[in-house]
C-alpha atoms as one frame of an Amber mdcrd trajectory, in Angstrom:
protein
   3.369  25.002 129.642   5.603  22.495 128.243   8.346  23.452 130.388   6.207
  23.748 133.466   5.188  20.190 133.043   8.981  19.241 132.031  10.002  20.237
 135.464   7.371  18.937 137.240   7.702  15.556 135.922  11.487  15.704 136.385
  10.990  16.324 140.135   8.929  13.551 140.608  11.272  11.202 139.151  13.959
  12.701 140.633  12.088  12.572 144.272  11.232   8.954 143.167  14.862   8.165
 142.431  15.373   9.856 145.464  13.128   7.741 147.865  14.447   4.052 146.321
  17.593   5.274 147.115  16.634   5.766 150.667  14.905   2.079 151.182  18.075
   0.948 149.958  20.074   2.523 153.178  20.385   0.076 156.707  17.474   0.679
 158.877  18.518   3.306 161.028  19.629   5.426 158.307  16.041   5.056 156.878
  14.224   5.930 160.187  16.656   8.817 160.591  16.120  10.119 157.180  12.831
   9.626 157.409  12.563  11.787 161.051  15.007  14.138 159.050  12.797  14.636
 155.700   9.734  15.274 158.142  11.758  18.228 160.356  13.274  19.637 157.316
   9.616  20.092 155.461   8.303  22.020 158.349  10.928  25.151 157.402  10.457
  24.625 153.587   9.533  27.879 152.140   9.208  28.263 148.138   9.154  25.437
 146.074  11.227  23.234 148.454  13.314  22.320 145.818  16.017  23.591 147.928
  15.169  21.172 150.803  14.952  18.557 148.274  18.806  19.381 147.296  19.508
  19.224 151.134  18.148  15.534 151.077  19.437  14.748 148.197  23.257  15.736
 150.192  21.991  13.812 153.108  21.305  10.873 151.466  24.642  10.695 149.807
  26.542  11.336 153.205  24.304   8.659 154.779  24.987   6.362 151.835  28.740
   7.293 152.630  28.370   6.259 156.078  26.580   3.085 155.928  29.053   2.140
 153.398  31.728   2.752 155.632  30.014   0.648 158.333  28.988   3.589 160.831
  25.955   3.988 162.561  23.671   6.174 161.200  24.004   8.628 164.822  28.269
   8.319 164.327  27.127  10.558 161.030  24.696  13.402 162.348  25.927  13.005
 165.979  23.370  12.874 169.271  21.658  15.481 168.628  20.045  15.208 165.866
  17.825  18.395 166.098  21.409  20.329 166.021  22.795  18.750 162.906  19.163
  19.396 161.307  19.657  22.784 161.635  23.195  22.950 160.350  21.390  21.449
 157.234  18.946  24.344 157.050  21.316  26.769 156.564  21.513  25.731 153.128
  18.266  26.486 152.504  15.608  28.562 151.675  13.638  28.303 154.836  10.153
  30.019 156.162  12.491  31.400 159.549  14.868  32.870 156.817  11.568  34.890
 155.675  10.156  35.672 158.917  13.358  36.576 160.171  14.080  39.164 157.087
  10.790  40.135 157.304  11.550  41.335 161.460  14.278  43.213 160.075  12.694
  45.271 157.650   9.566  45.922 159.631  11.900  47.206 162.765  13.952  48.942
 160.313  10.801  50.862 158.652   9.151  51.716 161.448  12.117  53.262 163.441
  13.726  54.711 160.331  14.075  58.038 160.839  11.391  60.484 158.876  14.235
  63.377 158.639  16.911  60.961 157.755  16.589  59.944 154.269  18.889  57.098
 154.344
């Protein structure tokens, strides 16, 4: 139980750290993390702690690029949906499920009886 409560805490003041980090950026690096955080939570599967990593890589980059003097879009590019995704390949996401899920149903379905491989 300890540990349980240990790690929850942790999160939240790592999430915390986290979020003052963010209000710290230039304004449109906080309205495009912001926009960001909100897409990447709708494909968090599991604990999201491996979204939270993502973020926690975004905001660093971002923090990189303001403090180079770019524009927040001169970082993630027009298309923001695009460079979203590229983030969501590093991580656990509910399309990852659903997708190996389609792949084993297909799989189990047409395996065949008389072939026991």
């Amino acid at each position: 139980m300890t540990n349980f409560l240990k790690k929850i805490l942790g999160d939240k003041k790592e999430w915390r750290a986290m979020e003052a980090r963010a209000k710290q950026l230039p304004e449109d690096y906080r309205v495009m993390y912001s926009e960001i955080q909100k897409y990447l939570w709708k494909f968090s599967a599991g604990s999201g702690m491996t979204t939270i990593a993502v973020l926690k890589d975004l905001l660093g980059l971002f923090e990189s690029g303001a403090a180079d003097g770019r524009r927040a879009l001169e970082v993630t590019g027009d298309d923001v949906a695009a460079f979203c995704d590229e983030l969501l390949t590093h991580a656990h996401t509910y399309t990852e499920d659903w997708r190996k899920s389609l792949n084993r149903n297909v799989t189990d379905k047409l395996r065949n009886p008389q072939d026991p491989s």
